[in-house]
């Protein structure tokens, strides 16, 4: 999609985020985050104490507590700002357009020039309306092409400048409102009502992402609230304990309310609580940067928890453009005769496979293309029922090419026999991972054309990475088992489903889910819709049918089936970021124990001064330094929350060890250094 790339702290983002941070001080907003609401109440309480009894220490603590709340608000506002910028670029696609609406019922047999098309504002179109879109027109709404074929510029949505073909029937019939027809014409049946278009859903998704917590986020919030309640209980008991200790020892002073508030704020998990919402919104934003639109944060999170990936062979694992590589003739038939028949059967076949047969025959045997009209040829198109195509020539010659079992049935129906040698050749070709096409002239089998589909470079390594992460990869293909097994072995997938039907895909997904596993898959056709609806993460191609897009919970604007791997990586990155910052947040409390607790009780228990190994200047400086560090660390972690931690394809155990080593150990060490440096600054400034 066309969008302006913004840097992490771009002024266009920072200025609105600062203003939004103050707007979020509304108690109704703060209440949504229970942990930060405790900090919010503590800030208001210390401010009241400072107003009642003006004192530099109390005012400083109150000021930095407010900074803690503001920095947390700023982190969330920055993440939301990036999403709003994306929404603004999408909103630019929504412009008022006029449509040519059909007056009456659509009849395919009636020429479009004889139908009545009335001008109508696109905003007034309703689901089921039929519109005509000609060269130069903007498609007024999302819909399905029901007649015609046209070249469409979808760069406003996908960012790709190359036009795409949209036509009635098949898996490339869906069109998106806001895109433009470059040539020819199409008749479109509107699929949505105003406000429900694809662009509308994208805008709503990015604008509302912050309002919907995912299950993992809710679970983590409950944990953080529980920790906050525990620390609140501990801090509340410290006041009577302090009063009793001072009375019993006859020395020192009771701990002040300001110190108790500071201790509470520093001990509760404010760091992760302040960044939690930002992490979730940033995860959605990273999906959009990858040109993937998710219907909810739940879908993004599920992508990070996926156990099984279902991947189509063609276009995902292989390049998808099978090419004829050799002719394998039957006994008693020359390769030249086979090539001649295969070329004749492919002259009207405009598929890449058909064109490659014509080219191979020309290259190997110098057979030139023939004119079908001069040959009085009748082309027989491929159908899903017959699984073969060909041409009828005078003679009569019934030339057919297709799947081995389909040609076998055809030949036997004409009274012929399927040679054993040809079946052996079919099996050999299949074992090599290629696709065999059998050619027949009436009841006489001529041989086999081998079609090769090349496995994508680097895909095997990608699958190995997924395996290290504990994700199982399953290749789904309509090929026979032999071909599927050969391709699966070459690509390095864990399993495969051959001769896949919609029912077989659905059954496979359900079997994995019955074992408690989360399943992700891609699809673009109407026949993929049931499986997409069943999968936990369902990525529909933007070029696919409306049924597929409605069944999925993500839409890939680039229509790249391999994008599923990137989606899983993005989802895992979001979970890794959340886990890393949670570890850091909990670990950095340790330093605050050594800073605040000795400072709070040293007058009553002088022995606690031994815990002040950081040699902080004074009790007030120790407490204020801890509060300042607690606020500043949120700012320093905002880039990590927005960009996410570096993704690594490692298993859960290795990831946990790395997390504890970097963010656990780092979370313990960094606060000691930070608090000491802040204390030195306060001492140098004479503020202790």
PDB file of C-alpha atoms in Angstrom, residues 89-340:
ATOM      1  CA  UNK A  89      -3.019   6.870   4.305  1.00  0.00           C
ATOM      2  CA  UNK A  90      -5.867   4.385   3.904  1.00  0.00           C
ATOM      3  CA  UNK A  91      -8.453   7.113   4.319  1.00  0.00           C
ATOM      4  CA  UNK A  92      -6.892   8.830   1.332  1.00  0.00           C
ATOM      5  CA  UNK A  93      -8.163   5.925  -0.764  1.00  0.00           C
ATOM      6  CA  UNK A  94     -11.733   6.790   0.160  1.00  0.00           C
ATOM      7  CA  UNK A  95     -12.833   9.419  -2.290  1.00  0.00           C
ATOM      8  CA  UNK A  96     -16.215  10.166  -3.697  1.00  0.00           C
ATOM      9  CA  UNK A  97     -16.738   8.296  -6.937  1.00  0.00           C
ATOM     10  CA  UNK A  98     -19.621   7.753  -9.294  1.00  0.00           C
ATOM     11  CA  UNK A  99     -20.822   4.353 -10.388  1.00  0.00           C
ATOM     12  CA  UNK A 100     -22.728   3.084 -13.414  1.00  0.00           C
ATOM     13  CA  UNK A 101     -25.480   1.062 -11.798  1.00  0.00           C
ATOM     14  CA  UNK A 102     -27.539  -1.431 -13.779  1.00  0.00           C
ATOM     15  CA  UNK A 103     -31.210  -0.573 -14.093  1.00  0.00           C
ATOM     16  CA  UNK A 104     -32.935  -3.918 -13.788  1.00  0.00           C
ATOM     17  CA  UNK A 105     -31.706  -7.518 -13.621  1.00  0.00           C
ATOM     18  CA  UNK A 106     -28.383  -8.630 -14.999  1.00  0.00           C
ATOM     19  CA  UNK A 107     -28.561 -11.093 -17.897  1.00  0.00           C
ATOM     20  CA  UNK A 108     -25.276 -12.482 -19.193  1.00  0.00           C
ATOM     21  CA  UNK A 109     -26.825 -13.196 -22.604  1.00  0.00           C
ATOM     22  CA  UNK A 110     -27.694  -9.528 -23.148  1.00  0.00           C
ATOM     23  CA  UNK A 111     -24.837  -7.364 -24.507  1.00  0.00           C
ATOM     24  CA  UNK A 112     -23.747  -4.713 -22.017  1.00  0.00           C
ATOM     25  CA  UNK A 113     -24.320  -2.001 -24.605  1.00  0.00           C
ATOM     26  CA  UNK A 114     -28.011  -2.872 -24.645  1.00  0.00           C
ATOM     27  CA  UNK A 115     -28.382  -2.634 -20.849  1.00  0.00           C
ATOM     28  CA  UNK A 116     -29.327   0.580 -19.077  1.00  0.00           C
ATOM     29  CA  UNK A 117     -26.635   1.964 -16.740  1.00  0.00           C
ATOM     30  CA  UNK A 118     -27.612   4.853 -14.466  1.00  0.00           C
ATOM     31  CA  UNK A 119     -25.085   7.197 -12.768  1.00  0.00           C
ATOM     32  CA  UNK A 120     -25.099   6.907  -8.991  1.00  0.00           C
ATOM     33  CA  UNK A 121     -22.812   8.058  -6.154  1.00  0.00           C
ATOM     34  CA  UNK A 122     -20.779   5.137  -4.856  1.00  0.00           C
ATOM     35  CA  UNK A 123     -21.882   5.913  -1.284  1.00  0.00           C
ATOM     36  CA  UNK A 124     -25.459   4.974  -2.258  1.00  0.00           C
ATOM     37  CA  UNK A 125     -24.611   1.512  -3.590  1.00  0.00           C
ATOM     38  CA  UNK A 126     -25.926  -1.492  -1.685  1.00  0.00           C
ATOM     39  CA  UNK A 127     -24.947  -5.141  -1.492  1.00  0.00           C
ATOM     40  CA  UNK A 128     -26.221  -6.970  -4.573  1.00  0.00           C
ATOM     41  CA  UNK A 129     -26.156  -3.961  -6.891  1.00  0.00           C
ATOM     42  CA  UNK A 130     -24.550  -4.525 -10.303  1.00  0.00           C
ATOM     43  CA  UNK A 131     -22.234  -1.871 -11.732  1.00  0.00           C
ATOM     44  CA  UNK A 132     -20.258  -1.421 -14.940  1.00  0.00           C
ATOM     45  CA  UNK A 133     -16.618  -0.334 -14.635  1.00  0.00           C
ATOM     46  CA  UNK A 134     -14.809   0.677 -17.825  1.00  0.00           C
ATOM     47  CA  UNK A 135     -11.250   1.704 -18.653  1.00  0.00           C
ATOM     48  CA  UNK A 136     -10.234   4.757 -16.609  1.00  0.00           C
ATOM     49  CA  UNK A 137     -13.013   4.283 -14.022  1.00  0.00           C
ATOM     50  CA  UNK A 138     -12.447   3.766 -10.314  1.00  0.00           C
ATOM     51  CA  UNK A 139     -14.070   0.634  -8.923  1.00  0.00           C
ATOM     52  CA  UNK A 140     -16.758   2.093  -6.625  1.00  0.00           C
ATOM     53  CA  UNK A 141     -17.014  -0.711  -4.049  1.00  0.00           C
ATOM     54  CA  UNK A 142     -15.775  -4.159  -3.106  1.00  0.00           C
ATOM     55  CA  UNK A 143     -17.332  -6.857  -5.190  1.00  0.00           C
ATOM     56  CA  UNK A 144     -17.112  -9.876  -7.456  1.00  0.00           C
ATOM     57  CA  UNK A 145     -16.563  -9.740 -11.212  1.00  0.00           C
ATOM     58  CA  UNK A 146     -19.518 -11.470 -12.864  1.00  0.00           C
ATOM     59  CA  UNK A 147     -18.755 -10.613 -16.476  1.00  0.00           C
ATOM     60  CA  UNK A 148     -15.805  -9.392 -18.517  1.00  0.00           C
ATOM     61  CA  UNK A 149     -12.074  -9.227 -17.925  1.00  0.00           C
ATOM     62  CA  UNK A 150      -9.940  -6.166 -17.247  1.00  0.00           C
ATOM     63  CA  UNK A 151      -6.516  -4.963 -16.222  1.00  0.00           C
ATOM     64  CA  UNK A 152      -6.716  -3.325 -12.778  1.00  0.00           C
ATOM     65  CA  UNK A 153      -4.287  -0.988 -11.029  1.00  0.00           C
ATOM     66  CA  UNK A 154      -4.223  -2.037  -7.345  1.00  0.00           C
ATOM     67  CA  UNK A 155      -1.105  -0.069  -6.380  1.00  0.00           C
ATOM     68  CA  UNK A 156      -3.106   2.072  -3.955  1.00  0.00           C
ATOM     69  CA  UNK A 157      -3.815  -1.073  -1.939  1.00  0.00           C
ATOM     70  CA  UNK A 158      -0.832  -3.339  -2.548  1.00  0.00           C
ATOM     71  CA  UNK A 159       1.923  -0.875  -3.401  1.00  0.00           C
ATOM     72  CA  UNK A 160       2.711  -2.942  -6.499  1.00  0.00           C
ATOM     73  CA  UNK A 161       2.807  -0.889  -9.700  1.00  0.00           C
ATOM     74  CA  UNK A 162       2.227  -3.832 -12.042  1.00  0.00           C
ATOM     75  CA  UNK A 163      -1.453  -4.155 -13.059  1.00  0.00           C
ATOM     76  CA  UNK A 164      -3.353  -7.375 -12.363  1.00  0.00           C
ATOM     77  CA  UNK A 165      -6.019  -9.205 -14.322  1.00  0.00           C
ATOM     78  CA  UNK A 166      -9.491  -9.565 -12.831  1.00  0.00           C
ATOM     79  CA  UNK A 167     -12.073 -11.734 -14.566  1.00  0.00           C
ATOM     80  CA  UNK A 168     -15.343 -13.506 -13.936  1.00  0.00           C
ATOM     81  CA  UNK A 169     -15.185 -17.018 -12.552  1.00  0.00           C
ATOM     82  CA  UNK A 170     -12.110 -18.636 -11.003  1.00  0.00           C
ATOM     83  CA  UNK A 171     -10.078 -17.427  -8.066  1.00  0.00           C
ATOM     84  CA  UNK A 172      -9.216 -13.956  -9.386  1.00  0.00           C
ATOM     85  CA  UNK A 173     -12.643 -12.390  -9.454  1.00  0.00           C
ATOM     86  CA  UNK A 174     -12.579 -10.204  -6.341  1.00  0.00           C
ATOM     87  CA  UNK A 175     -12.076  -6.460  -6.762  1.00  0.00           C
ATOM     88  CA  UNK A 176     -11.500  -3.756  -4.152  1.00  0.00           C
ATOM     89  CA  UNK A 177     -13.139  -0.356  -4.025  1.00  0.00           C
ATOM     90  CA  UNK A 178     -10.732   2.509  -4.720  1.00  0.00           C
ATOM     91  CA  UNK A 179      -8.691   0.608  -7.311  1.00  0.00           C
ATOM     92  CA  UNK A 180      -8.766   1.632 -10.982  1.00  0.00           C
ATOM     93  CA  UNK A 181      -9.513  -0.216 -14.232  1.00  0.00           C
ATOM     94  CA  UNK A 182      -6.792   0.432 -16.813  1.00  0.00           C
ATOM     95  CA  UNK A 183      -8.169  -1.372 -19.842  1.00  0.00           C
ATOM     96  CA  UNK A 184     -11.245  -3.211 -21.093  1.00  0.00           C
ATOM     97  CA  UNK A 185     -14.345  -3.488 -18.864  1.00  0.00           C
ATOM     98  CA  UNK A 186     -15.892  -5.572 -16.087  1.00  0.00           C
ATOM     99  CA  UNK A 187     -19.328  -5.976 -14.584  1.00  0.00           C
ATOM    100  CA  UNK A 188     -19.146  -6.115 -10.790  1.00  0.00           C
ATOM    101  CA  UNK A 189     -21.715  -7.297  -8.255  1.00  0.00           C
ATOM    102  CA  UNK A 190     -21.288  -5.224  -5.097  1.00  0.00           C
ATOM    103  CA  UNK A 191     -20.520  -7.449  -2.095  1.00  0.00           C
ATOM    104  CA  UNK A 192     -20.805  -4.963   0.810  1.00  0.00           C
ATOM    105  CA  UNK A 193     -22.902  -2.086   2.058  1.00  0.00           C
ATOM    106  CA  UNK A 194     -21.444   1.407   2.625  1.00  0.00           C
ATOM    107  CA  UNK A 195     -19.099   1.505   5.603  1.00  0.00           C
ATOM    108  CA  UNK A 196     -18.314  -2.217   5.277  1.00  0.00           C
ATOM    109  CA  UNK A 197     -15.780  -2.087   2.476  1.00  0.00           C
ATOM    110  CA  UNK A 198     -12.326  -3.575   2.692  1.00  0.00           C
ATOM    111  CA  UNK A 199     -10.738  -0.155   3.165  1.00  0.00           C
ATOM    112  CA  UNK A 200     -13.347   0.718   5.829  1.00  0.00           C
ATOM    113  CA  UNK A 201     -12.489  -2.476   7.705  1.00  0.00           C
ATOM    114  CA  UNK A 202      -8.772  -1.709   7.465  1.00  0.00           C
ATOM    115  CA  UNK A 203      -9.276   1.790   8.857  1.00  0.00           C
ATOM    116  CA  UNK A 204     -11.465   0.520  11.682  1.00  0.00           C
ATOM    117  CA  UNK A 205      -8.951  -2.179  12.505  1.00  0.00           C
ATOM    118  CA  UNK A 206      -5.991   0.153  12.892  1.00  0.00           C
ATOM    119  CA  UNK A 207      -7.998   2.779  14.755  1.00  0.00           C
ATOM    120  CA  UNK A 208      -9.608   0.347  17.185  1.00  0.00           C
ATOM    121  CA  UNK A 209      -6.656  -1.972  17.742  1.00  0.00           C
ATOM    122  CA  UNK A 210      -5.871  -0.423  21.115  1.00  0.00           C
ATOM    123  CA  UNK A 211      -9.345  -1.104  22.495  1.00  0.00           C
ATOM    124  CA  UNK A 212      -9.342  -4.865  22.184  1.00  0.00           C
ATOM    125  CA  UNK A 213      -7.070  -6.839  24.492  1.00  0.00           C
ATOM    126  CA  UNK A 214      -5.955 -10.255  23.320  1.00  0.00           C
ATOM    127  CA  UNK A 215      -6.273 -13.358  25.550  1.00  0.00           C
ATOM    128  CA  UNK A 216      -2.534 -13.403  26.348  1.00  0.00           C
ATOM    129  CA  UNK A 217      -2.624  -9.682  27.135  1.00  0.00           C
ATOM    130  CA  UNK A 218      -5.601 -10.192  29.443  1.00  0.00           C
ATOM    131  CA  UNK A 219      -3.816 -13.073  31.197  1.00  0.00           C
ATOM    132  CA  UNK A 220      -0.672 -10.966  31.655  1.00  0.00           C
ATOM    133  CA  UNK A 221      -2.756  -8.048  32.932  1.00  0.00           C
ATOM    134  CA  UNK A 222      -4.312 -10.346  35.560  1.00  0.00           C
ATOM    135  CA  UNK A 223      -0.800 -11.426  36.636  1.00  0.00           C
ATOM    136  CA  UNK A 224       0.362  -7.811  36.884  1.00  0.00           C
ATOM    137  CA  UNK A 225      -2.718  -6.857  38.894  1.00  0.00           C
ATOM    138  CA  UNK A 226      -2.105  -9.784  41.241  1.00  0.00           C
ATOM    139  CA  UNK A 227       1.506  -8.673  41.785  1.00  0.00           C
ATOM    140  CA  UNK A 228       0.290  -5.121  42.397  1.00  0.00           C
ATOM    141  CA  UNK A 229      -2.203  -6.313  45.022  1.00  0.00           C
ATOM    142  CA  UNK A 230       0.536  -8.314  46.751  1.00  0.00           C
ATOM    143  CA  UNK A 231       2.907  -5.326  46.888  1.00  0.00           C
ATOM    144  CA  UNK A 232       0.052  -3.049  47.961  1.00  0.00           C
ATOM    145  CA  UNK A 233      -0.626  -5.375  50.875  1.00  0.00           C
ATOM    146  CA  UNK A 234       3.069  -5.405  51.792  1.00  0.00           C
ATOM    147  CA  UNK A 235       3.415  -1.625  51.664  1.00  0.00           C
ATOM    148  CA  UNK A 236       0.229  -1.056  53.698  1.00  0.00           C
ATOM    149  CA  UNK A 237       1.582  -3.270  56.493  1.00  0.00           C
ATOM    150  CA  UNK A 238       4.875  -1.358  56.588  1.00  0.00           C
ATOM    151  CA  UNK A 239       3.298   1.754  58.175  1.00  0.00           C
ATOM    152  CA  UNK A 240       2.067   0.045  61.390  1.00  0.00           C
ATOM    153  CA  UNK A 241       5.290  -1.986  61.433  1.00  0.00           C
ATOM    154  CA  UNK A 242       7.338   1.223  61.256  1.00  0.00           C
ATOM    155  CA  UNK A 243       5.288   2.907  64.004  1.00  0.00           C
ATOM    156  CA  UNK A 244       5.717  -0.135  66.235  1.00  0.00           C
ATOM    157  CA  UNK A 245       9.464  -0.352  65.524  1.00  0.00           C
ATOM    158  CA  UNK A 246      10.066   3.311  66.363  1.00  0.00           C
ATOM    159  CA  UNK A 247       8.073   2.960  69.599  1.00  0.00           C
ATOM    160  CA  UNK A 248       9.809  -0.282  70.552  1.00  0.00           C
ATOM    161  CA  UNK A 249      13.350   0.925  69.820  1.00  0.00           C
ATOM    162  CA  UNK A 250      12.857   4.489  70.870  1.00  0.00           C
ATOM    163  CA  UNK A 251      14.885   5.645  67.909  1.00  0.00           C
ATOM    164  CA  UNK A 252      14.313   6.919  64.431  1.00  0.00           C
ATOM    165  CA  UNK A 253      11.233   8.238  62.684  1.00  0.00           C
ATOM    166  CA  UNK A 254       8.224   6.406  61.216  1.00  0.00           C
ATOM    167  CA  UNK A 255       8.328   5.961  57.453  1.00  0.00           C
ATOM    168  CA  UNK A 256       6.470   8.770  55.710  1.00  0.00           C
ATOM    169  CA  UNK A 257       3.458   8.321  53.415  1.00  0.00           C
ATOM    170  CA  UNK A 258       5.435   9.803  50.511  1.00  0.00           C
ATOM    171  CA  UNK A 259       8.151   7.165  50.916  1.00  0.00           C
ATOM    172  CA  UNK A 260       5.550   4.400  51.085  1.00  0.00           C
ATOM    173  CA  UNK A 261       3.918   5.628  47.860  1.00  0.00           C
ATOM    174  CA  UNK A 262       7.347   5.824  46.189  1.00  0.00           C
ATOM    175  CA  UNK A 263       8.157   2.295  47.370  1.00  0.00           C
ATOM    176  CA  UNK A 264       4.837   0.961  46.074  1.00  0.00           C
ATOM    177  CA  UNK A 265       5.239   2.571  42.655  1.00  0.00           C
ATOM    178  CA  UNK A 266       8.807   1.295  42.313  1.00  0.00           C
ATOM    179  CA  UNK A 267       7.944  -2.266  43.317  1.00  0.00           C
ATOM    180  CA  UNK A 268       4.812  -2.850  41.245  1.00  0.00           C
ATOM    181  CA  UNK A 269       5.459  -3.833  37.573  1.00  0.00           C
ATOM    182  CA  UNK A 270       5.050  -0.325  36.156  1.00  0.00           C
ATOM    183  CA  UNK A 271       7.523  -0.828  33.302  1.00  0.00           C
ATOM    184  CA  UNK A 272       5.650  -3.621  31.511  1.00  0.00           C
ATOM    185  CA  UNK A 273       2.253  -2.220  32.529  1.00  0.00           C
ATOM    186  CA  UNK A 274       3.141   1.100  30.917  1.00  0.00           C
ATOM    187  CA  UNK A 275       4.305  -0.566  27.708  1.00  0.00           C
ATOM    188  CA  UNK A 276       1.792  -3.434  27.443  1.00  0.00           C
ATOM    189  CA  UNK A 277      -0.747  -1.630  25.291  1.00  0.00           C
ATOM    190  CA  UNK A 278       1.997  -0.150  23.116  1.00  0.00           C
ATOM    191  CA  UNK A 279       3.396  -3.626  22.404  1.00  0.00           C
ATOM    192  CA  UNK A 280      -0.009  -4.884  21.239  1.00  0.00           C
ATOM    193  CA  UNK A 281      -0.741  -1.901  19.015  1.00  0.00           C
ATOM    194  CA  UNK A 282       2.800  -1.983  17.598  1.00  0.00           C
ATOM    195  CA  UNK A 283       2.340  -5.666  16.702  1.00  0.00           C
ATOM    196  CA  UNK A 284      -0.723  -4.764  14.645  1.00  0.00           C
ATOM    197  CA  UNK A 285       1.232  -1.921  13.047  1.00  0.00           C
ATOM    198  CA  UNK A 286       4.084  -4.252  12.048  1.00  0.00           C
ATOM    199  CA  UNK A 287       1.542  -6.508  10.363  1.00  0.00           C
ATOM    200  CA  UNK A 288       0.315  -3.582   8.335  1.00  0.00           C
ATOM    201  CA  UNK A 289       3.877  -2.656   7.391  1.00  0.00           C
ATOM    202  CA  UNK A 290       4.135  -6.177   5.971  1.00  0.00           C
ATOM    203  CA  UNK A 291       0.989  -5.378   3.926  1.00  0.00           C
ATOM    204  CA  UNK A 292      -1.149  -7.762   5.971  1.00  0.00           C
ATOM    205  CA  UNK A 293      -4.488  -6.651   7.366  1.00  0.00           C
ATOM    206  CA  UNK A 294      -5.616  -8.508  10.468  1.00  0.00           C
ATOM    207  CA  UNK A 295      -9.204  -8.318  11.627  1.00  0.00           C
ATOM    208  CA  UNK A 296      -8.110  -8.218  15.270  1.00  0.00           C
ATOM    209  CA  UNK A 297      -5.163  -8.393  17.629  1.00  0.00           C
ATOM    210  CA  UNK A 298      -6.363 -11.864  18.555  1.00  0.00           C
ATOM    211  CA  UNK A 299      -5.418 -13.073  15.063  1.00  0.00           C
ATOM    212  CA  UNK A 300      -1.915 -11.564  15.344  1.00  0.00           C
ATOM    213  CA  UNK A 301      -1.399 -13.162  18.734  1.00  0.00           C
ATOM    214  CA  UNK A 302      -2.663 -16.527  17.518  1.00  0.00           C
ATOM    215  CA  UNK A 303      -0.073 -16.338  14.741  1.00  0.00           C
ATOM    216  CA  UNK A 304       2.620 -16.281  17.397  1.00  0.00           C
ATOM    217  CA  UNK A 305       1.216 -19.409  19.049  1.00  0.00           C
ATOM    218  CA  UNK A 306       0.771 -21.460  15.852  1.00  0.00           C
ATOM    219  CA  UNK A 307       1.823 -25.116  16.005  1.00  0.00           C
ATOM    220  CA  UNK A 308       1.055 -26.229  12.432  1.00  0.00           C
ATOM    221  CA  UNK A 309       1.418 -24.411   9.099  1.00  0.00           C
ATOM    222  CA  UNK A 310      -0.597 -25.611   6.097  1.00  0.00           C
ATOM    223  CA  UNK A 311       1.057 -24.406   2.905  1.00  0.00           C
ATOM    224  CA  UNK A 312      -0.056 -24.826  -0.689  1.00  0.00           C
ATOM    225  CA  UNK A 313       2.604 -26.377  -2.875  1.00  0.00           C
ATOM    226  CA  UNK A 314       2.105 -24.281  -5.981  1.00  0.00           C
ATOM    227  CA  UNK A 315       3.290 -20.708  -5.621  1.00  0.00           C
ATOM    228  CA  UNK A 316       4.291 -21.157  -1.996  1.00  0.00           C
ATOM    229  CA  UNK A 317       6.804 -23.998  -1.874  1.00  0.00           C
ATOM    230  CA  UNK A 318       7.386 -24.111  -5.625  1.00  0.00           C
ATOM    231  CA  UNK A 319       7.601 -21.302  -8.164  1.00  0.00           C
ATOM    232  CA  UNK A 320       4.227 -22.368  -9.540  1.00  0.00           C
ATOM    233  CA  UNK A 321       5.004 -22.159 -13.227  1.00  0.00           C
ATOM    234  CA  UNK A 322       5.425 -25.772 -14.261  1.00  0.00           C
ATOM    235  CA  UNK A 323       7.339 -26.150 -17.489  1.00  0.00           C
ATOM    236  CA  UNK A 324       7.519 -29.045 -19.947  1.00  0.00           C
ATOM    237  CA  UNK A 325      10.974 -30.625 -19.664  1.00  0.00           C
ATOM    238  CA  UNK A 326      10.884 -33.813 -21.770  1.00  0.00           C
ATOM    239  CA  UNK A 327       8.751 -36.186 -23.860  1.00  0.00           C
ATOM    240  CA  UNK A 328       8.610 -39.869 -22.831  1.00  0.00           C
ATOM    241  CA  UNK A 329       7.022 -41.809 -25.694  1.00  0.00           C
ATOM    242  CA  UNK A 330       5.078 -45.083 -25.439  1.00  0.00           C
ATOM    243  CA  UNK A 331       6.430 -48.291 -27.104  1.00  0.00           C
ATOM    244  CA  UNK A 332       6.126 -48.033 -30.876  1.00  0.00           C
ATOM    245  CA  UNK A 333       5.754 -44.252 -30.822  1.00  0.00           C
ATOM    246  CA  UNK A 334       8.538 -41.825 -31.690  1.00  0.00           C
ATOM    247  CA  UNK A 335       9.328 -38.826 -29.517  1.00  0.00           C
ATOM    248  CA  UNK A 336       8.645 -36.607 -32.546  1.00  0.00           C
ATOM    249  CA  UNK A 337       5.141 -38.058 -33.001  1.00  0.00           C
ATOM    250  CA  UNK A 338       4.421 -37.563 -29.305  1.00  0.00           C
ATOM    251  CA  UNK A 339       5.719 -33.988 -29.449  1.00  0.00           C
ATOM    252  CA  UNK A 340       3.601 -33.251 -32.546  1.00  0.00           C
TER     253      UNK A 340
END
